Tab-separated table of C-alpha atoms and ligand atoms in Angstrom:
chain	number	residue	atom	x	y	z
A	1	MET	CA	0.000	0.000	0.000
A	2	ALA	CA	1.349	3.449	-0.861
A	3	GLU	CA	2.174	5.402	2.241
A	4	ASN	CA	0.662	8.854	2.628
A	5	THR	CA	3.715	10.966	3.417
A	6	SER	CA	2.255	14.401	2.650
A	7	ALA	CA	1.925	16.844	5.565
A	8	LYS	CA	-1.572	17.505	6.849
A	9	LEU	CA	-3.238	20.559	5.387
A	10	SER	CA	-3.586	23.440	7.837
A	11	THR	CA	-7.114	24.357	8.919
A	12	ALA	CA	-6.112	27.979	9.595
A	13	PRO	CA	-7.481	30.615	7.226
A	14	TYR	CA	-5.059	32.747	5.233
A	15	LYS	CA	-3.367	35.184	7.634
A	16	GLY	CA	-5.505	38.176	8.559
A	17	VAL	CA	-8.693	37.157	6.718
A	18	ARG	CA	-11.900	36.053	8.338
A	19	ASP	CA	-13.774	32.810	8.889
A	20	PHE	CA	-17.186	33.422	10.413
A	21	TYR	CA	-18.444	30.455	12.427
A	22	PRO	CA	-22.190	30.801	13.182
A	23	ARG	CA	-21.734	32.660	16.473
A	24	GLU	CA	-19.285	35.091	14.887
A	25	ARG	CA	-21.669	35.530	12.010
A	26	PHE	CA	-24.442	36.448	14.421
A	27	PHE	CA	-22.368	39.352	15.782
A	28	PHE	CA	-21.272	40.371	12.305
A	29	ASN	CA	-24.912	40.386	11.169
A	30	TYR	CA	-25.844	42.497	14.176
A	31	LEU	CA	-23.259	45.112	13.153
A	32	THR	CA	-24.176	45.138	9.485
A	33	ASP	CA	-27.964	45.049	10.013
A	34	ILE	CA	-27.666	48.323	11.924
A	35	MET	CA	-25.368	49.804	9.265
A	36	ARG	CA	-27.887	48.904	6.566
A	37	ALA	CA	-30.925	50.153	8.491
A	38	GLY	CA	-29.133	53.370	9.532
A	39	ALA	CA	-28.038	54.158	5.961
A	40	GLU	CA	-31.491	53.396	4.568
A	41	SER	CA	-33.140	55.577	7.209
A	42	PHE	CA	-31.303	58.537	5.588
A	43	GLY	CA	-32.492	57.550	2.102
A	44	TYR	CA	-29.294	55.772	0.974
A	45	GLU	CA	-29.628	52.963	-1.608
A	46	GLU	CA	-27.419	49.900	-1.721
A	47	TYR	CA	-24.989	49.169	-4.560
A	48	SER	CA	-22.207	46.617	-4.864
A	49	ALA	CA	-19.370	45.619	-7.183
A	50	SER	CA	-16.729	42.973	-7.687
A	51	VAL	CA	-13.798	42.749	-5.316
A	52	LEU	CA	-11.488	42.759	-8.368
A	53	GLU	CA	-10.526	46.038	-10.013
A	54	PRO	CA	-7.921	47.001	-12.603
A	55	THR	CA	-4.863	48.196	-10.655
A	56	GLU	CA	-4.775	51.497	-12.529
A	57	LEU	CA	-7.959	52.544	-10.687
A	58	TYR	CA	-5.811	53.110	-7.594
A	59	ALA	CA	-2.732	54.530	-9.286
A	60	GLY	CA	-3.710	58.189	-9.403
A	61	LYS	CA	-5.434	59.623	-6.449
A	62	THR	CA	-5.591	57.318	-3.496
A	63	SER	CA	-3.087	56.806	-0.721
A	64	GLU	CA	0.485	56.207	-1.810
A	65	GLU	CA	1.079	54.049	1.255
A	66	ILE	CA	-1.868	51.797	0.462
A	67	LEU	CA	-0.907	51.458	-3.168
A	68	ARG	CA	2.816	50.860	-2.568
A	69	GLU	CA	2.652	48.661	0.486
A	70	GLN	CA	-0.827	47.348	1.109
A	71	THR	CA	-2.564	46.204	-2.046
A	72	TYR	CA	-3.034	42.621	-3.143
A	73	THR	CA	-2.111	42.896	-6.793
A	74	PHE	CA	-1.562	40.128	-9.300
A	75	THR	CA	-1.303	39.620	-13.027
A	76	ASP	CA	-4.180	37.680	-14.544
A	77	ARG	CA	-3.789	35.067	-17.283
A	78	GLY	CA	-4.258	37.742	-19.914
A	79	GLY	CA	-1.365	39.809	-18.537
A	80	ARG	CA	-3.584	42.480	-16.922
A	81	SER	CA	-2.745	43.850	-13.490
A	82	VAL	CA	-5.606	43.248	-11.084
A	83	THR	CA	-6.064	44.451	-7.494
A	84	LEU	CA	-8.343	43.260	-4.714
A	85	ARG	CA	-10.100	46.468	-3.658
A	86	PRO	CA	-8.426	48.020	-0.587
A	87	GLU	CA	-11.324	50.515	-0.276
A	88	MET	CA	-14.602	51.238	-2.061
A	89	THR	CA	-14.341	54.941	-2.961
A	90	PRO	CA	-12.558	54.514	-6.348
A	91	THR	CA	-15.087	51.808	-7.305
A	92	ALA	CA	-18.036	54.003	-6.350
A	93	ALA	CA	-16.512	56.909	-8.290
A	94	ARG	CA	-15.970	54.653	-11.329
A	95	MET	CA	-19.576	53.411	-11.235
A	96	VAL	CA	-21.021	56.906	-10.877
A	97	ALA	CA	-18.790	58.286	-13.656
A	98	ALA	CA	-19.775	55.404	-15.968
A	99	ARG	CA	-23.512	56.215	-15.749
A	100	ARG	CA	-23.373	59.910	-14.932
A	101	ARG	CA	-25.816	60.758	-17.732
A	102	GLU	CA	-28.506	58.285	-16.705
A	103	LEU	CA	-28.231	58.678	-12.947
A	104	SER	CA	-30.328	61.377	-11.374
A	105	PHE	CA	-28.366	63.414	-8.855
A	106	PRO	CA	-27.987	63.792	-5.982
A	107	LEU	CA	-27.245	60.140	-5.334
A	108	ARG	CA	-27.297	58.658	-1.877
A	109	TRP	CA	-25.421	55.349	-2.098
A	110	TYR	CA	-24.282	52.810	0.433
A	111	SER	CA	-22.422	49.540	0.209
A	112	LEU	CA	-21.021	46.879	2.514
A	113	PRO	CA	-17.942	45.544	0.725
A	114	ASN	CA	-15.114	43.481	2.113
A	115	CYS	CA	-11.797	45.211	1.481
A	116	PHE	CA	-8.273	43.779	1.460
A	117	ARG	CA	-5.115	45.478	2.699
A	118	TYR	CA	-1.794	43.754	3.163
A	119	GLU	CA	-1.188	44.895	6.744
A	120	ARG	CA	0.503	43.405	9.765
A	121	PRO	CA	-2.548	41.942	11.532
A	122	GLN	CA	-3.106	43.425	14.996
A	123	LYS	CA	-5.990	44.684	17.129
A	124	GLY	CA	-8.295	46.750	14.932
A	125	ARG	CA	-6.278	46.055	11.798
A	126	LEU	CA	-6.730	42.982	9.638
A	127	ARG	CA	-6.085	42.045	6.057
A	128	GLU	CA	-9.777	41.705	5.320
A	129	HIS	CA	-12.450	43.941	6.772
A	130	TRP	CA	-15.991	44.858	5.860
A	131	GLN	CA	-16.636	48.540	5.451
A	132	LEU	CA	-19.941	50.364	5.332
A	133	ASN	CA	-19.527	53.086	2.722
A	134	CYS	CA	-22.060	55.909	2.617
A	135	ASP	CA	-21.535	58.507	-0.070
A	136	LEU	CA	-23.523	61.483	-1.304
A	137	PHE	CA	-22.831	62.493	-4.922
A	138	GLY	CA	-23.930	65.784	-6.446
A	139	VAL	CA	-24.215	68.071	-3.402
A	140	ALA	CA	-21.392	70.585	-3.185
A	141	GLY	CA	-22.290	72.651	-0.151
A	142	VAL	CA	-21.921	72.443	3.573
A	143	ALA	CA	-25.379	70.839	3.933
A	144	GLY	CA	-23.996	67.698	2.258
A	145	ASP	CA	-21.071	67.571	4.709
A	146	ALA	CA	-23.526	68.039	7.557
A	147	GLU	CA	-25.753	65.180	6.350
A	148	ILE	CA	-22.796	62.785	6.197
A	149	LEU	CA	-21.636	63.696	9.714
A	150	HIS	CA	-25.196	63.534	11.000
A	151	LEU	CA	-25.523	60.020	9.534
A	152	ALA	CA	-22.191	58.953	11.094
A	153	HIS	CA	-23.414	60.206	14.472
A	154	HIS	CA	-26.827	58.577	13.990
A	155	LEU	CA	-25.263	55.171	13.277
A	156	LEU	CA	-23.360	55.175	16.551
A	157	GLN	CA	-26.515	56.167	18.379
A	158	CYS	CA	-28.312	53.228	16.728
A	159	TYR	CA	-25.731	50.965	18.396
A	160	GLY	CA	-26.681	52.532	21.714
A	161	ALA	CA	-23.574	54.738	22.060
A	162	ARG	CA	-23.783	57.949	24.066
A	163	GLU	CA	-22.148	61.167	22.902
A	164	ASP	CA	-19.536	61.075	25.662
A	165	GLN	CA	-18.293	57.706	24.386
A	166	PHE	CA	-17.030	59.006	21.044
A	167	VAL	CA	-15.843	62.238	19.487
A	168	ILE	CA	-16.059	63.378	15.879
A	169	ARG	CA	-12.871	65.195	14.876
A	170	VAL	CA	-13.388	67.446	11.912
A	171	ASN	CA	-11.039	69.462	9.722
A	172	HIS	CA	-11.031	70.999	6.261
A	173	ARG	CA	-8.424	70.467	3.555
A	174	ALA	CA	-8.843	74.096	2.411
A	175	LEU	CA	-7.960	75.221	5.903
A	176	LEU	CA	-4.852	73.049	5.912
A	177	HIS	CA	-3.907	74.463	2.521
A	178	GLU	CA	-4.332	78.044	3.686
A	179	ALA	CA	-2.382	77.372	6.879
A	180	LEU	CA	0.526	75.799	4.991
A	181	ALA	CA	0.499	78.556	2.360
A	182	ALA	CA	0.651	81.214	5.101
A	183	LEU	CA	3.480	79.406	6.883
A	184	ALA	CA	5.372	78.983	3.600
A	185	ARG	CA	5.047	82.723	2.920
A	186	GLU	CA	6.384	83.504	6.387
A	187	ALA	CA	9.293	81.139	5.792
A	188	GLY	CA	9.970	82.642	2.363
A	189	GLU	CA	9.277	79.291	0.682
A	190	ARG	CA	7.109	78.188	-2.210
A	191	LEU	CA	4.371	75.659	-1.454
A	192	THR	CA	4.269	73.393	-4.494
A	193	PRO	CA	1.444	70.804	-4.659
A	194	ALA	CA	3.999	67.996	-4.214
A	195	ARG	CA	5.472	69.669	-1.154
A	196	GLU	CA	2.049	70.304	0.297
A	197	ALA	CA	1.067	66.658	-0.173
A	198	ALA	CA	4.316	65.538	1.490
A	199	VAL	CA	3.788	67.849	4.487
A	200	LEU	CA	0.174	66.693	4.860
A	201	ARG	CA	1.260	63.055	4.801
A	202	THR	CA	3.749	63.821	7.566
A	203	MET	CA	1.195	65.726	9.635
A	204	ASP	CA	-1.180	62.799	9.259
A	205	ARG	CA	1.346	60.571	11.029
A	206	ARG	CA	2.232	63.137	13.699
A	207	ASP	CA	0.397	61.263	16.469
A	208	LYS	CA	2.466	58.150	15.811
A	209	MET	CA	5.860	59.921	15.979
A	210	ALA	CA	8.134	61.278	18.688
A	211	PRO	CA	8.576	65.105	18.436
A	212	ASP	CA	12.139	64.805	17.050
A	213	ALA	CA	11.120	62.292	14.458
A	214	TYR	CA	8.191	64.517	13.459
A	215	LEU	CA	10.519	67.500	12.898
A	216	LYS	CA	12.937	65.350	10.897
A	217	ALA	CA	10.112	63.991	8.734
A	218	LEU	CA	8.800	67.536	8.166
A	219	GLU	CA	12.274	68.651	7.080
A	220	ALA	CA	12.492	65.772	4.642
A	221	ALA	CA	9.052	66.659	3.258
A	222	ALA	CA	9.299	70.443	3.143
A	223	GLY	CA	12.889	71.652	3.621
A	224	LYS	CA	14.225	73.228	6.787
A	225	ALA	CA	12.612	76.669	6.651
A	226	LEU	CA	9.030	75.466	6.112
A	227	ALA	CA	9.494	72.558	8.522
A	228	ASP	CA	10.629	74.958	11.243
A	229	ALA	CA	7.659	77.229	10.584
A	230	VAL	CA	5.187	74.344	10.746
A	231	HIS	CA	6.805	72.858	13.808
A	232	SER	CA	7.009	76.081	15.821
A	233	ARG	CA	3.810	77.832	14.712
A	234	PHE	CA	1.429	74.947	14.071
A	235	THR	CA	1.455	73.471	17.555
A	236	PRO	CA	-1.534	72.013	19.434
A	237	GLU	CA	-1.682	75.219	21.512
A	238	ALA	CA	-1.319	77.729	18.662
A	239	ALA	CA	-3.022	75.960	15.734
A	240	PRO	CA	-6.673	76.627	16.738
A	241	ALA	CA	-6.181	80.396	16.874
A	242	PHE	CA	-3.993	80.300	13.783
A	243	CYS	CA	-6.738	78.497	11.846
A	244	SER	CA	-9.592	80.646	13.093
A	245	ALA	CA	-8.016	83.678	11.365
A	246	LEU	CA	-7.960	81.954	7.924
A	247	PRO	CA	-10.675	82.530	5.267
A	248	SER	CA	-11.864	78.882	5.085
A	249	TYR	CA	-12.547	78.770	8.791
A	250	SER	CA	-16.012	80.178	8.046
A	251	GLN	CA	-16.846	76.926	6.194
A	252	LEU	CA	-15.989	74.921	9.248
A	253	GLU	CA	-18.022	77.272	11.409
A	254	ALA	CA	-21.012	76.922	9.091
A	255	LEU	CA	-20.702	73.139	9.314
A	256	MET	CA	-20.487	73.219	13.098
A	257	GLY	CA	-23.603	75.417	13.128
A	258	TYR	CA	-25.521	72.805	11.148
A	259	LEU	CA	-24.345	70.002	13.400
A	260	LYS	CA	-25.381	71.816	16.532
A	261	GLN	CA	-28.876	72.374	15.137
A	262	LEU	CA	-29.056	68.696	14.143
A	263	GLY	CA	-28.297	67.567	17.676
A	264	VAL	CA	-24.706	66.461	17.002
A	265	GLY	CA	-23.015	67.677	20.147
A	266	ASN	CA	-19.631	65.943	20.003
A	267	ALA	CA	-17.972	67.274	16.835
A	268	ARG	CA	-14.690	69.178	17.412
A	269	HIS	CA	-12.234	70.925	15.149
A	270	ASP	CA	-8.925	69.056	15.011
A	271	PRO	CA	-6.429	71.265	13.128
A	272	PHE	CA	-4.038	68.323	12.643
A	273	LEU	CA	-6.512	65.904	11.105
A	274	VAL	CA	-5.515	65.196	7.504
A	275	ARG	CA	-6.576	61.627	6.553
A	276	GLY	CA	-4.310	59.557	4.389
A	277	PHE	CA	-5.990	59.748	0.986
A	278	ASP	CA	-4.849	62.299	-1.582
A	279	TYR	CA	-8.334	62.605	-3.069
A	280	TYR	CA	-9.916	64.615	-0.237
A	281	THR	CA	-10.568	68.242	-1.153
A	282	GLY	CA	-12.746	69.658	1.637
A	283	MET	CA	-14.150	68.545	4.962
A	284	VAL	CA	-12.379	65.526	6.486
A	285	PHE	CA	-13.385	63.717	9.666
A	286	GLU	CA	-12.540	60.831	11.907
A	287	VAL	CA	-14.531	59.365	14.773
A	288	TYR	CA	-12.586	58.330	17.878
A	289	ASP	CA	-13.508	56.305	20.913
A	290	THR	CA	-13.104	58.409	24.059
A	291	ALA	CA	-11.990	55.307	26.010
A	292	GLU	CA	-8.207	55.252	26.157
A	293	GLU	CA	-7.909	51.502	25.678
A	294	ASN	CA	-9.246	51.840	22.133
A	295	PRO	CA	-7.129	54.617	20.633
A	296	ARG	CA	-7.534	54.019	16.879
A	297	ALA	CA	-9.922	55.960	14.636
A	298	LEU	CA	-13.197	54.039	14.517
A	299	PHE	CA	-14.033	55.316	11.070
A	300	GLY	CA	-13.712	58.335	8.857
A	301	GLY	CA	-14.243	60.059	5.556
A	302	GLY	CA	-14.524	63.385	3.854
A	303	ARG	CA	-15.258	65.359	0.743
A	304	TYR	CA	-13.616	64.427	-2.561
A	305	ASP	CA	-15.013	66.785	-5.189
A	306	ARG	CA	-12.382	66.086	-7.848
A	307	LEU	CA	-11.937	62.312	-7.811
A	308	LEU	CA	-14.394	61.701	-10.634
A	309	GLU	CA	-12.329	63.899	-12.926
A	310	MET	CA	-9.878	61.021	-13.302
A	311	PHE	CA	-12.437	59.393	-15.599
A	312	GLY	CA	-12.287	62.405	-17.883
A	313	THR	CA	-15.721	63.615	-16.829
A	314	GLU	CA	-16.841	66.925	-15.452
A	315	PRO	CA	-16.340	67.076	-11.675
A	316	ILE	CA	-19.145	65.683	-9.516
A	317	PRO	CA	-19.016	66.774	-5.882
A	318	ALA	CA	-18.911	63.864	-3.450
A	319	VAL	CA	-18.678	63.316	0.276
A	320	GLY	CA	-18.832	60.163	2.356
A	321	PHE	CA	-17.226	57.803	4.817
A	322	GLY	CA	-16.097	54.248	5.411
A	323	MET	CA	-16.948	52.489	8.683
A	324	GLY	CA	-15.143	49.213	9.348
A	325	ASP	CA	-16.751	46.292	11.152
A	326	VAL	CA	-13.658	45.388	13.209
A	327	ARG	CA	-13.217	48.697	14.976
A	328	ILE	CA	-16.922	49.249	15.539
A	329	ARG	CA	-17.023	45.898	17.275
A	330	ASP	CA	-13.988	46.828	19.440
A	331	PHE	CA	-15.745	50.077	20.330
A	332	LEU	CA	-19.026	48.362	21.227
A	333	GLU	CA	-17.232	45.724	23.293
A	334	THR	CA	-15.252	48.401	25.135
A	335	HIS	CA	-18.524	50.073	26.129
A	336	HIS	CA	-20.463	46.820	26.728
A	337	LEU	CA	-22.837	47.598	23.893
A	338	MET	CA	-22.747	44.258	22.059
A	339	PRO	CA	-25.891	42.110	22.507
A	340	ALA	CA	-25.747	38.566	23.896
A	341	TYR	CA	-25.793	35.784	21.318
A	342	SER	CA	-29.253	34.718	20.347
A	343	SER	CA	-30.017	31.718	18.139
A	344	PRO	CA	-31.969	32.200	14.906
A	345	THR	CA	-33.801	28.958	15.813
A	346	ASP	CA	-36.910	29.364	17.995
A	347	LEU	CA	-37.592	25.735	18.743
A	348	PHE	CA	-35.833	22.386	18.914
A	349	VAL	CA	-37.996	19.291	18.437
A	350	ALA	CA	-36.559	16.456	20.549
A	351	THR	CA	-37.515	12.848	19.814
A	352	VAL	CA	-38.022	9.802	21.992
A	353	GLY	CA	-36.355	7.169	19.834
A	354	ALA	CA	-35.348	7.138	16.186
A	355	GLU	CA	-38.804	5.934	15.125
A	356	MET	CA	-40.141	9.391	15.985
A	357	HIS	CA	-37.874	11.233	13.508
A	358	LEU	CA	-40.433	11.316	10.718
A	359	THR	CA	-43.262	12.469	13.013
A	360	ALA	CA	-40.968	15.140	14.444
A	361	MET	CA	-40.108	16.369	10.953
A	362	GLN	CA	-43.832	16.645	10.158
A	363	VAL	CA	-44.542	18.463	13.424
A	364	ALA	CA	-41.646	20.845	12.693
A	365	GLN	CA	-42.927	21.606	9.214
A	366	HIS	CA	-46.365	22.399	10.598
A	367	LEU	CA	-44.797	24.853	13.078
A	368	ARG	CA	-42.601	26.443	10.394
A	369	GLU	CA	-45.751	27.173	8.439
A	370	GLU	CA	-47.017	29.015	11.510
A	371	GLY	CA	-43.918	31.236	11.528
A	372	LEU	CA	-41.344	29.460	13.701
A	373	ASN	CA	-37.742	28.516	12.906
A	374	VAL	CA	-37.516	24.883	13.926
A	375	ALA	CA	-34.669	22.339	14.086
A	376	VAL	CA	-35.352	18.624	14.563
A	377	ASN	CA	-33.333	15.989	16.382
A	378	LEU	CA	-32.079	13.352	13.954
A	379	THR	CA	-29.636	11.631	16.314
A	380	ASP	CA	-30.252	8.674	18.607
A	381	ARG	CA	-29.231	10.598	21.731
A	382	LYS	CA	-31.349	10.426	24.883
A	383	VAL	CA	-33.855	13.271	25.312
A	384	GLY	CA	-31.826	14.841	28.167
A	385	ALA	CA	-28.711	14.976	25.985
A	386	GLN	CA	-30.718	16.455	23.120
A	387	ILE	CA	-31.981	19.216	25.404
A	388	ARG	CA	-28.445	19.968	26.600
A	389	ARG	CA	-27.320	20.354	22.973
A	390	ALA	CA	-30.241	22.711	22.303
A	391	ALA	CA	-29.242	24.760	25.351
A	392	ASP	CA	-25.600	24.850	24.169
A	393	ARG	CA	-26.815	26.318	20.917
A	394	ALA	CA	-28.963	28.885	22.786
A	395	ILE	CA	-32.208	27.597	21.279
A	396	PRO	CA	-34.840	28.879	23.727
A	397	TRP	CA	-37.669	26.350	23.314
A	398	VAL	CA	-37.794	22.533	23.214
A	399	LEU	CA	-40.781	20.345	22.289
A	400	VAL	CA	-40.655	16.594	22.910
A	401	VAL	CA	-42.203	14.144	20.442
A	402	GLY	CA	-42.684	10.528	21.571
A	403	GLU	CA	-45.196	7.759	21.046
A	404	GLU	CA	-47.341	8.933	23.943
A	405	GLU	CA	-47.374	12.565	22.807
A	406	ARG	CA	-48.331	11.492	19.328
A	407	THR	CA	-51.194	9.372	20.628
A	408	HIS	CA	-52.618	12.074	22.898
A	409	ALA	CA	-51.753	14.963	20.573
A	410	VAL	CA	-50.464	16.937	23.552
A	411	TYR	CA	-46.780	17.907	23.663
A	412	PRO	CA	-44.498	19.005	26.498
A	413	LEU	CA	-42.937	22.356	25.670
A	414	LYS	CA	-40.102	23.814	27.722
A	415	HIS	CA	-38.630	27.296	27.807
A	416	LEU	CA	-34.955	26.642	28.577
A	417	PRO	CA	-33.887	30.089	29.880
A	418	THR	CA	-36.574	30.046	32.619
A	419	GLY	CA	-37.224	26.300	32.961
A	420	ARG	CA	-40.955	26.919	32.577
A	421	GLU	CA	-42.928	23.962	31.213
A	422	TYR	CA	-46.168	23.782	29.259
A	423	SER	CA	-48.327	20.939	27.980
A	424	LEU	CA	-50.037	21.964	24.759
A	425	PRO	CA	-51.891	20.705	21.704
A	426	LEU	CA	-49.901	21.310	18.537
A	427	SER	CA	-52.311	24.060	17.494
A	428	ALA	CA	-51.304	26.180	20.528
A	429	VAL	CA	-47.502	25.753	20.302
A	430	ALA	CA	-46.602	28.415	17.733
A	431	GLU	CA	-48.923	30.978	19.255
A	432	THR	CA	-47.457	30.398	22.733
A	433	ILE	CA	-43.855	30.732	21.520
A	434	LEU	CA	-44.567	33.758	19.360
A	435	SER	CA	-46.381	35.538	22.180
A	436	LEU	CA	-43.816	34.723	24.884
A	437	GLY	CA	-40.784	35.244	22.609
A	438	LYS	CA	-37.237	34.078	23.224
B	1	LIG	P1	-10.083	54.516	5.641
B	1	LIG	O1	-9.890	55.462	6.772
B	1	LIG	O2	-8.874	53.964	4.988
B	1	LIG	O3	-11.003	55.271	4.591
B	1	LIG	O4	-10.973	53.299	6.117
B	1	LIG	C1	-12.218	53.537	6.700
B	1	LIG	C2	-12.402	52.637	7.901
B	1	LIG	O5	-12.287	51.271	7.501
B	1	LIG	C3	-11.364	52.774	8.993
B	1	LIG	O6	-11.598	53.877	9.811
B	1	LIG	C4	-11.574	51.472	9.719
B	1	LIG	O7	-12.793	51.480	10.445
B	1	LIG	C5	-11.756	50.520	8.561
B	1	LIG	N1	-10.465	49.916	8.161
B	1	LIG	C6	-9.572	50.368	7.256
B	1	LIG	N2	-8.525	49.533	7.157
B	1	LIG	C7	-8.753	48.520	8.022
B	1	LIG	C8	-8.035	47.329	8.384
B	1	LIG	N3	-6.877	47.015	7.815
B	1	LIG	N4	-8.571	46.512	9.309
B	1	LIG	C9	-9.761	46.807	9.894
B	1	LIG	N5	-10.480	47.907	9.590
B	1	LIG	C10	-9.987	48.759	8.671
B	1	LIG	C11	-11.415	54.761	3.397
B	1	LIG	O8	-11.239	53.628	3.064
B	1	LIG	C12	-12.195	55.743	2.549
B	1	LIG	N6	-12.370	55.143	1.218
B	1	LIG	C13	-13.517	56.077	3.211
B	1	LIG	C14	-14.376	57.004	2.422
B	1	LIG	C15	-15.580	56.702	1.849
B	1	LIG	N7	-14.136	58.282	2.192
B	1	LIG	C16	-15.136	58.789	1.475
B	1	LIG	N8	-16.004	57.843	1.245
């Protein structure tokens, strides 16, 4: 006999991607059901697309870091370069640009794609995550920014979060531009677009760097004179006053006015907030957990009025955000806002002996037709063991079918969480369960 010498295949998933066993899937569905309902409550319509995109879609305007270091890119059999989407915004922009003449603006679109980034897996950062994307196309003004922030705030409230548990940090790319231009003038330097982008990228990472390293990175991005000006004048203490004297500050003030009137009480100006994507042109925001043990941005977005130009079309104003499932779950767990697991099955039909399987299947079908989700025992375990299995799976109700029950047409029904027992004709079972609930 030939010996099987091959090593056993690993059961682990590919590093950083997600298997969802049923319990995990329950929690995932909880998160995404609220995302869907929240987006739809603001009039957003769902769209979706393939996970595969031509690599060139990301070459122009997204984040250099993502493109250089984090995309899954391969060459297909026809020699074309293909990328697994690391984010949804370029796809949404492509789809809107492709049908811009037929679509009637403004568009309110949402999607729940999985996205892939080649990252070092750690808390809050995986190689595959699902991301609610809500985007508003065709509204240029501050009211559009306000709607997107209002929706972001609303979603967290739908999860049961209070305003003191999260903060919405808001900034404006025009304000950053004006601040850097003013500092460059003071330093006697010219602010080229490339230099500006390099400084913004450095400022975006400021939180993650020691002060010396930050200054060094600024010097590398902007030259010594501008780096010194940014470092000495654009400090956490001085930046708010510095920004409030700039022309674009009025846009931020108008936005804050809207938010206040809409009941969003936890939005704050953060003069250092940049966000990593090059396509943002206006308002940018990030939502943070106020609990220190969960320091990463929960989600974020902003306005990108010029991204659609890369398809050679007239500009279409756009604003939106991406909210990842992993960090929302961390946030909800931190604040004890995740629900307990609850089974999708209402009732387990236990059987006394294998000869009752067919009767139990018929009883179950009758109850399904009355609106219950019902699983049937098909093993030869003893009734007690069957009930323990049902309890392990968090099924709340158990009905026992045996010869005697069949003869008398009366069935014992037990509610496992309370231990309460009932003896009922089949016609009363569904009504009892539906009225008493889980
Ligand atoms: P982003 O900030 O790169 O923005 O991602 C949005 C959110 O997706 C993050 O705040 C986080 O919740 C989640 N996320 C991103 N990467 C990971 C990861 N490796 N592991 C777990 N979660 C992650 C965007 O992608 C923009 N396209 C959002 C946008 C939509 N802007 C306008 N419209």
